[in-house]
Amino acid sequence: MPFSALLPAAASVLALAAPPAQTPAASLMLSLQDGAGRVVTVSLDCHPAGGSHPGKTKACATLTTVDGDIERVPGEATVCPMIYSPTTATAKGHWRGKPVVYTHTFGNKCAAAAESGGVFEF
């Protein structure tokens, strides 16, 4: 039997041996809305880290320290411009089986990123 005839069977065996995809223990939709009504939304999965959030590893690490309670996230020492440009941050989803619903308006986008420990840094 030629080797090429064995390839489909080998691929089938390997597909069966692959572990199933791990379901994340946390899944959030995060959004930032500026005063002009522009909205940016990203997804964030944790345990394992995934989604479209550009700093997913840092954001997951931050949220892990507070068991997903965004209200308890310690802010970072960052110098932000003193320009008032209200930015509303919203999070919806679940963290280890608990629902997450969060909304807070920050002074500007930089403050949203710093005061959320990078969770809203996108």
Coordinates of N, CA, C and O in Angstrom, one line a residue:
M1 N 0.9 -1.2 0.0 CA 0.0 0.0 0.0 C 0.9 1.2 0.0 O 1.8 1.3 0.8
P2 N 0.7 2.2 -0.9 CA 1.5 3.4 -0.9 C 1.3 4.3 0.3 O 0.2 4.3 0.9
F3 N 2.3 5.0 0.7 CA 2.3 5.9 1.8 C 1.1 6.9 1.8 O 0.5 7.1 2.8
S4 N 0.9 7.4 0.6 CA -0.2 8.4 0.4 C -1.5 7.9 0.8 O -2.4 8.6 1.2
A5 N -1.7 6.6 0.6 CA -3.0 6.0 1.0 C -3.3 6.0 2.5 O -4.4 5.9 3.0
L6 N -2.2 6.0 3.3 CA -2.3 6.0 4.7 C -2.5 7.4 5.3 O -3.0 7.4 6.5
L7 N -2.3 8.4 4.6 CA -2.4 9.8 5.1 C -3.8 10.1 5.7 O -4.0 10.6 6.8
P8 N -4.9 9.8 4.9 CA -6.2 10.1 5.5 C -6.5 9.4 6.8 O -7.1 9.9 7.8
A9 N -6.1 8.1 6.9 CA -6.3 7.4 8.1 C -5.5 7.9 9.3 O -5.9 8.0 10.4
A10 N -4.2 8.3 9.0 CA -3.4 8.9 10.0 C -3.9 10.2 10.5 O -3.9 10.5 11.7
A11 N -4.4 11.0 9.6 CA -5.0 12.3 10.0 C -6.2 12.1 10.9 O -6.5 12.8 11.8
S12 N -7.0 11.1 10.6 CA -8.2 10.8 11.4 C -7.8 10.4 12.8 O -8.4 10.8 13.8
V13 N -6.8 9.6 12.9 CA -6.4 9.1 14.2 C -5.8 10.3 15.0 O -6.1 10.4 16.2
L14 N -5.0 11.2 14.4 CA -4.5 12.3 15.1 C -5.6 13.3 15.5 O -5.5 13.9 16.6
A15 N -6.6 13.5 14.7 CA -7.7 14.3 15.1 C -8.4 13.8 16.3 O -8.9 14.6 17.2
L16 N -8.6 12.5 16.4 CA -9.2 11.9 17.6 C -8.4 12.0 18.8 O -8.9 12.1 19.9
A17 N -7.1 12.1 18.7 CA -6.1 12.1 19.8 C -6.0 13.6 20.3 O -5.5 13.7 21.4
A18 N -6.3 14.6 19.5 CA -6.2 15.9 20.0 C -7.1 16.2 21.1 O -8.3 15.8 21.1
P19 N -6.7 16.9 22.2 CA -7.5 17.3 23.3 C -8.6 18.2 22.9 O -8.4 19.1 22.0
P20 N -9.8 18.2 23.5 CA -10.8 19.1 23.1 C -10.4 20.5 23.5 O -9.6 20.7 24.5
A21 N -10.9 21.5 22.8 CA -10.6 22.9 23.2 C -11.1 23.2 24.6 O -12.2 22.8 25.0
Q22 N -10.3 23.9 25.4 CA -10.7 24.2 26.8 C -11.6 25.4 26.8 O -11.4 26.4 26.2
T23 N -12.7 25.3 27.5 CA -13.7 26.3 27.7 C -13.1 27.3 28.7 O -12.7 26.9 29.8
P24 N -13.1 28.6 28.4 CA -12.5 29.6 29.4 C -13.4 29.6 30.6 O -14.6 29.5 30.6
A25 N -12.7 29.8 31.8 CA -13.5 30.0 33.0 C -14.1 31.3 33.2 O -14.9 31.5 34.0
A26 N -13.7 32.3 32.3 CA -14.2 33.6 32.4 C -14.3 34.1 30.9 O -13.4 33.9 30.1
S27 N -15.4 34.8 30.7 CA -15.6 35.4 29.3 C -16.3 36.7 29.5 O -17.4 36.8 30.1
L28 N -15.7 37.8 29.0 CA -16.2 39.1 29.1 C -16.2 39.9 27.8 O -15.3 39.7 27.0
M29 N -17.2 40.7 27.7 CA -17.2 41.7 26.6 C -17.0 43.0 27.2 O -17.7 43.4 28.2
L30 N -15.9 43.7 26.8 CA -15.5 45.0 27.4 C -15.7 46.1 26.4 O -15.4 45.9 25.2
S31 N -16.2 47.2 26.8 CA -16.4 48.3 25.8 C -16.0 49.7 26.5 O -16.1 49.8 27.7
L32 N -15.6 50.6 25.7 CA -15.3 52.0 26.0 C -16.1 52.8 25.1 O -16.1 52.7 23.9
Q33 N -16.8 53.8 25.7 CA -17.6 54.8 24.9 C -17.2 56.2 25.3 O -17.2 56.5 26.5
D34 N -16.8 56.9 24.3 CA -16.3 58.3 24.5 C -17.5 59.3 24.5 O -18.6 58.9 24.2
G35 N -17.3 60.5 24.8 CA -18.3 61.5 24.8 C -19.0 61.8 23.5 O -20.1 62.2 23.5
A36 N -18.4 61.4 22.4 CA -19.0 61.6 21.1 C -19.8 60.4 20.7 O -20.4 60.4 19.6
G37 N -19.9 59.4 21.5 CA -20.7 58.2 21.3 C -19.9 57.1 20.5 O -20.5 56.1 20.3
R38 N -18.6 57.3 20.3 CA -17.9 56.2 19.6 C -17.6 55.1 20.6 O -17.3 55.3 21.8
V39 N -17.8 53.9 20.2 CA -17.7 52.7 21.1 C -16.6 51.7 20.5 O -16.6 51.5 19.3
V40 N -15.8 51.3 21.4 CA -14.8 50.2 21.0 C -15.1 49.1 21.9 O -15.2 49.2 23.1
T41 N -15.2 47.9 21.3 CA -15.5 46.7 22.1 C -14.5 45.6 21.8 O -14.1 45.4 20.7
V42 N -14.1 44.9 22.9 CA -13.2 43.8 22.7 C -13.7 42.6 23.6 O -14.5 42.8 24.5
S43 N -13.3 41.4 23.3 CA -13.6 40.3 24.1 C -12.4 39.9 24.9 O -11.3 40.1 24.5
L44 N -12.7 39.3 26.1 CA -11.6 38.8 27.0 C -12.0 37.5 27.6 O -13.1 37.5 28.2
D45 N -11.3 36.5 27.3 CA -11.4 35.2 28.0 C -10.2 35.0 28.9 O -9.1 35.3 28.5
C46 N -10.5 34.4 30.0 CA -9.4 34.1 31.0 C -9.5 32.6 31.4 O -10.6 32.1 31.5
H47 N -8.3 32.1 31.6 CA -8.2 30.7 32.1 C -8.7 29.7 31.1 O -9.6 29.0 31.4
P48 N -8.1 29.6 29.9 CA -6.9 30.3 29.4 C -7.3 31.7 28.8 O -8.4 32.0 28.4
A49 N -6.2 32.5 28.7 CA -6.3 33.9 28.2 C -6.6 33.8 26.7 O -6.0 33.0 26.0
G50 N -7.6 34.6 26.2 CA -7.9 34.6 24.8 C -8.8 35.8 24.5 O -9.0 36.7 25.4
G51 N -9.3 35.9 23.3 CA -10.2 37.0 22.9 C -9.4 38.0 22.1 O -8.2 37.9 21.8
S52 N -10.1 39.1 21.8 CA -9.5 40.2 21.0 C -8.8 41.3 21.8 O -8.3 42.2 21.2
H53 N -8.9 41.2 23.1 CA -8.2 42.2 24.0 C -6.7 42.2 23.7 O -6.1 41.2 23.8
P54 N -6.1 43.4 23.4 CA -4.7 43.4 23.0 C -3.8 43.1 24.2 O -2.6 42.7 24.0
G55 N -4.2 43.3 25.4 CA -3.4 43.0 26.6 C -4.0 41.9 27.5 O -4.1 42.0 28.7
K56 N -4.5 40.8 26.8 CA -5.3 39.8 27.5 C -4.6 39.2 28.6 O -5.2 38.9 29.7
T57 N -3.3 38.9 28.5 CA -2.6 38.3 29.6 C -2.5 39.1 30.9 O -2.8 38.7 32.0
K58 N -2.2 40.4 30.7 CA -2.2 41.4 31.8 C -3.6 41.6 32.4 O -3.8 41.6 33.6
A59 N -4.6 41.7 31.5 CA -5.9 42.0 32.0 C -6.4 40.8 32.8 O -7.1 40.9 33.9
C60 N -6.2 39.6 32.3 CA -6.6 38.3 33.1 C -5.8 38.2 34.4 O -6.5 37.9 35.4
A61 N -4.6 38.6 34.4 CA -3.8 38.5 35.7 C -4.4 39.5 36.7 O -4.5 39.2 37.9
T62 N -4.7 40.7 36.2 CA -5.3 41.7 37.1 C -6.6 41.2 37.6 O -6.9 41.3 38.9
L63 N -7.5 40.7 36.8 CA -8.8 40.2 37.2 C -8.7 39.0 38.2 O -9.5 38.9 39.1
T64 N -7.7 38.2 37.9 CA -7.5 37.0 38.8 C -7.2 37.4 40.2 O -7.7 36.8 41.2
T65 N -6.4 38.5 40.4 CA -6.1 38.9 41.8 C -7.3 39.4 42.6 O -7.2 39.4 43.8
V66 N -8.4 39.8 41.9 CA -9.6 40.3 42.6 C -10.8 39.3 42.3 O -11.9 39.7 42.5
D67 N -10.5 38.1 41.9 CA -11.5 37.1 41.6 C -12.6 37.7 40.7 O -13.8 37.5 40.9
G68 N -12.2 38.5 39.7 CA -13.1 39.0 38.7 C -14.0 40.2 39.1 O -14.8 40.7 38.3
D69 N -13.8 40.7 40.3 CA -14.5 41.9 40.8 C -13.8 43.2 40.3 O -12.9 43.6 41.0
I70 N -14.3 43.8 39.2 CA -13.6 44.9 38.7 C -13.6 46.1 39.6 O -12.6 46.9 39.7
E71 N -14.6 46.2 40.5 CA -14.7 47.3 41.5 C -13.4 47.2 42.4 O -13.1 48.3 43.0
R72 N -12.9 46.1 42.6 CA -11.7 45.9 43.6 C -10.4 46.0 42.9 O -9.4 45.9 43.6
V73 N -10.3 46.2 41.6 CA -9.0 46.3 40.9 C -8.2 47.5 41.4 O -8.7 48.6 41.4
P74 N -7.0 47.3 41.9 CA -6.2 48.4 42.3 C -5.7 49.2 41.0 O -5.2 48.6 40.1
G75 N -5.8 50.5 41.1 CA -5.3 51.3 39.9 C -3.8 51.3 39.8 O -3.1 50.9 40.8
E76 N -3.3 51.7 38.7 CA -1.8 51.7 38.5 C -1.4 53.2 38.6 O -2.2 54.1 38.2
A77 N -0.2 53.4 39.0 CA 0.4 54.8 39.1 C 0.8 55.2 37.7 O 1.8 54.7 37.2
T78 N 0.0 56.0 37.1 CA 0.2 56.4 35.7 C -0.1 57.9 35.6 O -1.0 58.4 36.2
V79 N 0.7 58.6 34.9 CA 0.5 60.0 34.6 C -0.4 60.2 33.4 O -0.1 59.7 32.3
C80 N -1.6 60.7 33.6 CA -2.6 60.9 32.5 C -2.8 62.4 32.3 O -2.7 63.2 33.2
P81 N -3.1 62.7 31.0 CA -3.3 64.2 30.8 C -4.6 64.6 31.5 O -5.5 63.9 31.8
M82 N -4.6 65.9 32.0 CA -5.7 66.4 32.7 C -6.7 67.0 31.8 O -7.2 68.1 32.0
I83 N -7.1 66.2 30.8 CA -8.1 66.7 29.8 C -9.3 65.9 30.1 O -9.3 64.6 30.0
Y84 N -10.4 66.6 30.4 CA -11.6 65.9 30.8 C -12.3 65.5 29.5 O -12.7 66.3 28.6
S85 N -12.4 64.2 29.3 CA -13.1 63.6 28.1 C -13.8 62.3 28.6 O -13.2 61.2 28.5
P86 N -15.0 62.4 29.2 CA -15.6 61.3 29.9 C -15.6 60.0 29.0 O -16.0 60.1 27.8
T87 N -15.2 58.9 29.6 CA -15.2 57.7 28.9 C -15.9 56.6 29.8 O -15.5 56.4 30.9
T88 N -16.9 56.0 29.2 CA -17.7 55.0 30.0 C -17.2 53.6 29.7 O -17.2 53.2 28.5
A89 N -16.8 52.9 30.7 CA -16.3 51.5 30.6 C -17.4 50.6 31.0 O -18.1 50.8 32.0
T90 N -17.6 49.5 30.2 CA -18.6 48.5 30.5 C -18.1 47.1 30.4 O -17.3 46.9 29.4
A91 N -18.4 46.3 31.3 CA -18.1 44.9 31.2 C -19.3 44.0 31.5 O -20.1 44.3 32.4
K92 N -19.5 43.0 30.6 CA -20.6 42.1 30.8 C -20.1 40.7 30.4 O -19.3 40.5 29.5
G93 N -20.5 39.7 31.2 CA -20.1 38.3 31.0 C -20.2 37.5 32.2 O -21.1 37.7 33.1
H94 N -19.2 36.6 32.4 CA -19.2 35.8 33.6 C -17.7 35.6 34.0 O -16.8 35.6 33.2
W95 N -17.5 35.4 35.3 CA -16.2 35.1 35.9 C -16.4 33.9 36.8 O -17.1 33.9 37.8
R96 N -15.9 32.7 36.3 CA -16.0 31.5 37.1 C -17.4 31.2 37.6 O -17.6 30.9 38.8
G97 N -18.4 31.3 36.7 CA -19.8 31.0 37.0 C -20.6 32.2 37.6 O -21.8 32.1 37.7
K98 N -19.9 33.3 37.9 CA -20.6 34.4 38.5 C -20.8 35.4 37.4 O -19.9 35.7 36.6
P99 N -22.0 36.0 37.4 CA -22.3 37.1 36.4 C -21.4 38.3 36.7 O -21.2 38.7 37.8
V100 N -21.0 39.0 35.6 CA -20.2 40.2 35.7 C -21.0 41.3 35.0 O -21.3 41.1 33.8
V101 N -21.4 42.4 35.7 CA -22.0 43.5 35.1 C -21.4 44.7 35.7 O -21.5 44.9 36.9
Y102 N -20.7 45.5 34.9 CA -19.9 46.7 35.4 C -20.0 47.8 34.5 O -19.9 47.7 33.3
T103 N -20.3 49.0 35.0 CA -20.2 50.3 34.3 C -19.7 51.4 35.1 O -20.0 51.5 36.3
H104 N -18.7 52.1 34.6 CA -18.1 53.2 35.3 C -17.7 54.3 34.3 O -17.1 53.9 33.3
T105 N -17.8 55.5 34.6 CA -17.4 56.6 33.8 C -16.1 57.2 34.4 O -16.1 57.6 35.5
F106 N -15.0 57.2 33.6 CA -13.7 57.7 34.0 C -13.6 59.1 33.3 O -14.3 59.4 32.4
G107 N -12.6 59.9 33.8 CA -12.3 61.2 33.3 C -11.8 61.2 31.8 O -12.1 62.2 31.1
N108 N -11.1 60.2 31.4 CA -10.7 60.1 30.1 C -10.2 58.6 29.8 O -10.2 57.8 30.8
K109 N -9.8 58.3 28.6 CA -9.4 56.9 28.2 C -8.2 56.5 29.0 O -8.1 55.3 29.4
C110 N -7.2 57.4 29.2 CA -6.0 57.1 30.0 C -6.4 56.7 31.4 O -5.9 55.7 31.9
A111 N -7.3 57.4 32.0 CA -7.7 57.1 33.4 C -8.4 55.8 33.4 O -8.2 55.0 34.4
A112 N -9.2 55.5 32.4 CA -9.9 54.2 32.4 C -8.9 53.0 32.4 O -9.0 52.0 33.1
A113 N -7.8 53.2 31.6 CA -6.8 52.1 31.5 C -6.0 52.0 32.8 O -5.8 50.9 33.4
A114 N -5.6 53.1 33.4 CA -4.8 53.1 34.6 C -5.6 52.7 35.8 O -5.2 51.8 36.6
E115 N -6.8 53.2 36.0 CA -7.6 52.9 37.2 C -8.2 51.5 37.1 O -8.6 51.0 38.2
S116 N -8.2 50.8 36.0 CA -8.7 49.5 35.9 C -7.5 48.5 35.8 O -7.7 47.3 35.5
G117 N -6.3 48.9 36.1 CA -5.1 48.0 36.1 C -4.9 47.4 34.7 O -4.4 46.3 34.6
G118 N -5.3 48.1 33.6 CA -5.1 47.5 32.3 C -6.3 46.8 31.7 O -6.3 46.4 30.5
V119 N -7.3 46.5 32.5 CA -8.5 45.8 32.0 C -9.1 46.6 30.9 O -9.5 46.0 29.8
F120 N -9.2 47.9 31.0 CA -9.8 48.7 29.9 C -8.8 49.5 29.2 O -8.9 50.6 28.8
E121 N -7.6 48.8 28.9 CA -6.6 49.4 28.1 C -6.6 48.9 26.7 O -5.9 47.9 26.4
F122 N -7.4 49.5 25.9 CA -7.5 49.1 24.5 C -8.1 50.2 23.7 O -8.5 51.2 24.1

